[in-house]
């Protein structure tokens, strides 16, 4: 919060980006002229203008919030990005590295000397260093460890040890703790000795001598209650608390449900080991939904929009390869029925419709289920009812849409039997989609996989190959 | 925050759901027995057990957080849901209605009398009533207006007037305001006269006599600074502030970027009209990403998982119909080339691969762009570079994957020319996917549409029909 004084509010982020781009363009013109030696005589003048531009740019960057500098770095092509990066004050490097996306962070770190990296971490808290650690070279991490106090070293080791999607990975160590047997007056005096409260301090943590969490004291209560009251009298003894090993998703749900700003994290003995803030939770939710979206679209991870063609292509190949394998299988299914298609070529034109409706409907079912499962709404008592409902919808859709396309096929190819086969195949493929649309996410969940990843590819593979097989099979049997 | 004392923390939400289901099951057994009159003699005993169950359930519900009751209501089939709903204390109806999803809310409201609805709104703040208003019957809204004070009526009218995705719609009116010419001591005394601070009060708003916002005073500074200091000395004069008419997305980005807990909303004259909290922003982000996901999967809105087959089917038909129209067009494109397929039936088996790779690759490009556009990273200076990069990736993919499938086709059908046509068609369709993958979201953005909605359907339509046309066209031209 304390940053807000020195930095401009966000209304100007887009304007700042435009300004930086304009300054960089001027900078580049000068560089080119000097490089081509087309302006040897005016060099002095030009380099003066040049310097003014650079100084102006640097001043601008210094007034900006680290998150806004990060935004600008992400929006610039590599060359310009590094020009700007080298103008950023060294003591802000760490904060900015925390804010940029993984892909862009890699390009910035690649441009830095080990000493610069060590210096950059020196401004950061241990939980923040742990966030950067996976991207730092081994030697830098070792140097960083050397520079820390014993307590910090312990914190960093702990923070680095928690798996990626655990509460421990979201945790920070900036909590203010108090005892329950003191008056609010004492708490107020204690707080007044601090320079500032840590960000997102909406409550103080009440602990005993053994650091066992006894409750929390919301800041509001410190303010509205009589200073003579004891902490024990006004604190909230029962609070939402987390374990470091708990899934971060659970914490995120609790933060949304109970509208929390911060929450304590305790170990198995009830000892306070850290806290989670709404800022960390929002970052986490953003990252999670983003990676879900990327996975659904067949991207492995977020791309730096200015990364090389080669890097981008590699990011996209995993899913492209999976999709091509399933397309190849579908193609071989069609291959089995080449004889039938030769005799009745209308089948070739109609078959993508049968495959398509299955894929679309199956994806609808899966999305509904994945969402309900993520919310914990599905349990053994209602799974059967849900399954029957999806089957009923698929039959209804089969009658309606199958009927419409059956009539189309009949009219287009002057063959009522073809129309009937079309309708039957669409209905059957819709039922297949409903069955696997319920079955796949449930199976994935039971096997401990995230049902959001891969379910869509799998259902499409099944309804494509299945749709071709059902339609061409029925046609071969009944029409030829 | 104050709810946390009386209610259990979230660890037990799933357990509570299981418990409620078990109690409901017992309840139902009794109901059935009584209904079938199979146990007339033990009626008295049974109804005692029955009553105990119901009382137990009611007690359980009373201890639960409104968000958890909402969760349980969402996870129950309609009949059980209404049993539970009628056991909830009337004075909590309003809070719970706010928490449930739109679809489930409709089922609950349908079960309530107008007077109950008016009573339910009486516990709510005006901004919360505005959130419920679209789902309430006309007559109820009129009664609610009657029951409000003039100031509240004004607030409600204002809150209801803001469009859905504006800052005004996220805003609440629970801010604590102070003057800049008083000491912190005076502020502390003023606060002590309040019962409690509003939730998410991380800062007090400093205003002048005309309610013009002069700055904010973070709560932490009230606590750590000398009580003799003036508000003007310690307040943060420049703050992130919003206008009620601004897009909610901008506020959400600022909350994430600057890790805010609350922020003031001012009108054109700088007058403080409300505030936005991180809780409202998180709700908004959750709703937005959810509706993006649903749209991507072809669902119009979130479904109540226990809604009727008919309602669910209607929710899914819009997108299903759109997809079927595009499938029909693709089918007619194939129809044009039926003569070619008759002569070379291998084309029928290979064509879905060409269409498929275009759709997958196009969706990758679109997702990348939609994401970068949402972050504001795309501007005229880099659009061309991005376009060229996507084209380059598509050519690379064409050579690699087109090459592999060209070899497959050659080996499977013993025809090198067919393999070459396959490779050429895949490459061309990938280029089409890249061109439209960049073009569609940019055009949508320029036309003021949300590029996330519909882009995926459109690109798939183009790469399907385009892929069939390119492949069958090339084959007809070169092979036949």
mmCIF file with all atom_site columns, C-alpha atoms in Angstrom, chain B residues 382-464:
data_model
loop_
_atom_site.group_PDB
_atom_site.id
_atom_site.type_symbol
_atom_site.label_atom_id
_atom_site.label_alt_id
_atom_site.label_comp_id
_atom_site.label_asym_id
_atom_site.label_entity_id
_atom_site.label_seq_id
_atom_site.pdbx_PDB_ins_code
_atom_site.Cartn_x
_atom_site.Cartn_y
_atom_site.Cartn_z
_atom_site.occupancy
_atom_site.B_iso_or_equiv
_atom_site.pdbx_formal_charge
_atom_site.auth_seq_id
_atom_site.auth_comp_id
_atom_site.auth_asym_id
_atom_site.auth_atom_id
_atom_site.pdbx_PDB_model_num
ATOM 1  C CA . UNK B 1 382 ? 3.606   -4.691  -32.422 1.00 0.00 ? 382 UNK B CA 1
ATOM 2  C CA . UNK B 1 383 ? 0.537   -6.098  -34.200 1.00 0.00 ? 383 UNK B CA 1
ATOM 3  C CA . UNK B 1 384 ? 2.428   -6.612  -37.458 1.00 0.00 ? 384 UNK B CA 1
ATOM 4  C CA . UNK B 1 385 ? 5.329   -8.423  -35.766 1.00 0.00 ? 385 UNK B CA 1
ATOM 5  C CA . UNK B 1 386 ? 2.849   -10.721 -34.030 1.00 0.00 ? 386 UNK B CA 1
ATOM 6  C CA . UNK B 1 387 ? 1.079   -11.446 -37.286 1.00 0.00 ? 387 UNK B CA 1
ATOM 7  C CA . UNK B 1 388 ? 4.359   -12.342 -39.015 1.00 0.00 ? 388 UNK B CA 1
ATOM 8  C CA . UNK B 1 389 ? 5.329   -14.578 -36.109 1.00 0.00 ? 389 UNK B CA 1
ATOM 9  C CA . UNK B 1 390 ? 2.053   -16.519 -36.299 1.00 0.00 ? 390 UNK B CA 1
ATOM 10 C CA . UNK B 1 391 ? 2.484   -16.966 -40.060 1.00 0.00 ? 391 UNK B CA 1
ATOM 11 C CA . UNK B 1 392 ? 6.040   -18.228 -39.511 1.00 0.00 ? 392 UNK B CA 1
ATOM 12 C CA . UNK B 1 393 ? 4.849   -20.726 -36.886 1.00 0.00 ? 393 UNK B CA 1
ATOM 13 C CA . UNK B 1 394 ? 2.122   -21.960 -39.224 1.00 0.00 ? 394 UNK B CA 1
ATOM 14 C CA . UNK B 1 395 ? 4.670   -22.494 -42.021 1.00 0.00 ? 395 UNK B CA 1
ATOM 15 C CA . UNK B 1 396 ? 6.992   -24.348 -39.645 1.00 0.00 ? 396 UNK B CA 1
ATOM 16 C CA . UNK B 1 397 ? 4.079   -26.513 -38.435 1.00 0.00 ? 397 UNK B CA 1
ATOM 17 C CA . UNK B 1 398 ? 3.076   -27.084 -42.035 1.00 0.00 ? 398 UNK B CA 1
ATOM 18 C CA . UNK B 1 399 ? 6.514   -28.408 -42.954 1.00 0.00 ? 399 UNK B CA 1
ATOM 19 C CA . UNK B 1 400 ? 6.819   -30.584 -39.830 1.00 0.00 ? 400 UNK B CA 1
ATOM 20 C CA . UNK B 1 401 ? 3.299   -32.014 -39.399 1.00 0.00 ? 401 UNK B CA 1
ATOM 21 C CA . UNK B 1 402 ? 2.347   -31.691 -43.042 1.00 0.00 ? 402 UNK B CA 1
ATOM 22 C CA . UNK B 1 403 ? 5.568   -33.562 -43.849 1.00 0.00 ? 403 UNK B CA 1
ATOM 23 C CA . UNK B 1 404 ? 4.807   -36.373 -41.404 1.00 0.00 ? 404 UNK B CA 1
ATOM 24 C CA . UNK B 1 405 ? 1.238   -36.827 -42.608 1.00 0.00 ? 405 UNK B CA 1
ATOM 25 C CA . UNK B 1 406 ? 2.353   -36.482 -46.240 1.00 0.00 ? 406 UNK B CA 1
ATOM 26 C CA . UNK B 1 407 ? 4.627   -39.489 -45.695 1.00 0.00 ? 407 UNK B CA 1
ATOM 27 C CA . UNK B 1 408 ? 1.800   -41.378 -43.945 1.00 0.00 ? 408 UNK B CA 1
ATOM 28 C CA . UNK B 1 409 ? -0.580  -40.694 -46.820 1.00 0.00 ? 409 UNK B CA 1
ATOM 29 C CA . UNK B 1 410 ? 2.062   -41.742 -49.391 1.00 0.00 ? 410 UNK B CA 1
ATOM 30 C CA . UNK B 1 411 ? 2.723   -45.035 -47.601 1.00 0.00 ? 411 UNK B CA 1
ATOM 31 C CA . UNK B 1 412 ? -0.930  -45.821 -46.805 1.00 0.00 ? 412 UNK B CA 1
ATOM 32 C CA . UNK B 1 413 ? -2.260  -45.149 -50.281 1.00 0.00 ? 413 UNK B CA 1
ATOM 33 C CA . UNK B 1 414 ? 0.926   -45.807 -52.303 1.00 0.00 ? 414 UNK B CA 1
ATOM 34 C CA . UNK B 1 415 ? 0.720   -42.397 -53.964 1.00 0.00 ? 415 UNK B CA 1
ATOM 35 C CA . UNK B 1 416 ? 3.427   -39.736 -53.653 1.00 0.00 ? 416 UNK B CA 1
ATOM 36 C CA . UNK B 1 417 ? 1.266   -37.073 -55.358 1.00 0.00 ? 417 UNK B CA 1
ATOM 37 C CA . UNK B 1 418 ? -1.477  -37.670 -52.751 1.00 0.00 ? 418 UNK B CA 1
ATOM 38 C CA . UNK B 1 419 ? 1.143   -37.224 -50.017 1.00 0.00 ? 419 UNK B CA 1
ATOM 39 C CA . UNK B 1 420 ? 2.274   -33.951 -51.556 1.00 0.00 ? 420 UNK B CA 1
ATOM 40 C CA . UNK B 1 421 ? -1.304  -32.665 -51.811 1.00 0.00 ? 421 UNK B CA 1
ATOM 41 C CA . UNK B 1 422 ? -1.843  -33.657 -48.167 1.00 0.00 ? 422 UNK B CA 1
ATOM 42 C CA . UNK B 1 423 ? 1.237   -31.701 -47.074 1.00 0.00 ? 423 UNK B CA 1
ATOM 43 C CA . UNK B 1 424 ? 0.332   -28.662 -49.169 1.00 0.00 ? 424 UNK B CA 1
ATOM 44 C CA . UNK B 1 425 ? -3.269  -28.643 -47.906 1.00 0.00 ? 425 UNK B CA 1
ATOM 45 C CA . UNK B 1 426 ? -2.225  -28.939 -44.256 1.00 0.00 ? 426 UNK B CA 1
ATOM 46 C CA . UNK B 1 427 ? 0.265   -26.085 -44.654 1.00 0.00 ? 427 UNK B CA 1
ATOM 47 C CA . UNK B 1 428 ? -2.258  -23.862 -46.424 1.00 0.00 ? 428 UNK B CA 1
ATOM 48 C CA . UNK B 1 429 ? -4.950  -24.532 -43.846 1.00 0.00 ? 429 UNK B CA 1
ATOM 49 C CA . UNK B 1 430 ? -2.463  -23.721 -41.068 1.00 0.00 ? 430 UNK B CA 1
ATOM 50 C CA . UNK B 1 431 ? -1.754  -20.379 -42.770 1.00 0.00 ? 431 UNK B CA 1
ATOM 51 C CA . UNK B 1 432 ? -5.511  -19.741 -43.032 1.00 0.00 ? 432 UNK B CA 1
ATOM 52 C CA . UNK B 1 433 ? -5.789  -20.553 -39.308 1.00 0.00 ? 433 UNK B CA 1
ATOM 53 C CA . UNK B 1 434 ? -2.958  -18.114 -38.483 1.00 0.00 ? 434 UNK B CA 1
ATOM 54 C CA . UNK B 1 435 ? -4.410  -15.287 -40.596 1.00 0.00 ? 435 UNK B CA 1
ATOM 55 C CA . UNK B 1 436 ? -7.933  -15.600 -39.195 1.00 0.00 ? 436 UNK B CA 1
ATOM 56 C CA . UNK B 1 437 ? -6.628  -16.465 -35.727 1.00 0.00 ? 437 UNK B CA 1
ATOM 57 C CA . UNK B 1 438 ? -5.048  -12.992 -35.614 1.00 0.00 ? 438 UNK B CA 1
ATOM 58 C CA . UNK B 1 439 ? -7.715  -11.236 -37.670 1.00 0.00 ? 439 UNK B CA 1
ATOM 59 C CA . UNK B 1 440 ? -10.895 -12.412 -35.873 1.00 0.00 ? 440 UNK B CA 1
ATOM 60 C CA . UNK B 1 441 ? -10.079 -11.256 -32.319 1.00 0.00 ? 441 UNK B CA 1
ATOM 61 C CA . UNK B 1 442 ? -8.631  -7.963  -33.608 1.00 0.00 ? 442 UNK B CA 1
ATOM 62 C CA . UNK B 1 443 ? -11.756 -7.274  -35.650 1.00 0.00 ? 443 UNK B CA 1
ATOM 63 C CA . UNK B 1 444 ? -14.021 -8.210  -32.729 1.00 0.00 ? 444 UNK B CA 1
ATOM 64 C CA . UNK B 1 445 ? -12.034 -5.924  -30.453 1.00 0.00 ? 445 UNK B CA 1
ATOM 65 C CA . UNK B 1 446 ? -12.310 -3.049  -32.926 1.00 0.00 ? 446 UNK B CA 1
ATOM 66 C CA . UNK B 1 447 ? -16.061 -3.621  -33.240 1.00 0.00 ? 447 UNK B CA 1
ATOM 67 C CA . UNK B 1 448 ? -16.351 -3.444  -29.455 1.00 0.00 ? 448 UNK B CA 1
ATOM 68 C CA . UNK B 1 449 ? -17.184 -7.133  -28.940 1.00 0.00 ? 449 UNK B CA 1
ATOM 69 C CA . UNK B 1 450 ? -15.563 -9.345  -26.329 1.00 0.00 ? 450 UNK B CA 1
ATOM 70 C CA . UNK B 1 451 ? -13.073 -11.333 -28.439 1.00 0.00 ? 451 UNK B CA 1
ATOM 71 C CA . UNK B 1 452 ? -13.297 -14.293 -26.040 1.00 0.00 ? 452 UNK B CA 1
ATOM 72 C CA . UNK B 1 453 ? -16.903 -15.029 -27.031 1.00 0.00 ? 453 UNK B CA 1
ATOM 73 C CA . UNK B 1 454 ? -17.500 -16.737 -30.342 1.00 0.00 ? 454 UNK B CA 1
ATOM 74 C CA . UNK B 1 455 ? -13.942 -16.462 -31.695 1.00 0.00 ? 455 UNK B CA 1
ATOM 75 C CA . UNK B 1 456 ? -13.353 -20.153 -31.168 1.00 0.00 ? 456 UNK B CA 1
ATOM 76 C CA . UNK B 1 457 ? -16.551 -21.181 -32.980 1.00 0.00 ? 457 UNK B CA 1
ATOM 77 C CA . UNK B 1 458 ? -15.755 -18.844 -35.856 1.00 0.00 ? 458 UNK B CA 1
ATOM 78 C CA . UNK B 1 459 ? -12.177 -20.037 -36.373 1.00 0.00 ? 459 UNK B CA 1
ATOM 79 C CA . UNK B 1 460 ? -13.266 -23.685 -36.245 1.00 0.00 ? 460 UNK B CA 1
ATOM 80 C CA . UNK B 1 461 ? -15.964 -22.980 -38.832 1.00 0.00 ? 461 UNK B CA 1
ATOM 81 C CA . UNK B 1 462 ? -13.413 -21.351 -41.125 1.00 0.00 ? 462 UNK B CA 1
ATOM 82 C CA . UNK B 1 463 ? -10.730 -24.001 -40.750 1.00 0.00 ? 463 UNK B CA 1
ATOM 83 C CA . UNK B 1 464 ? -13.252 -26.836 -41.167 1.00 0.00 ? 464 UNK B CA 1
#
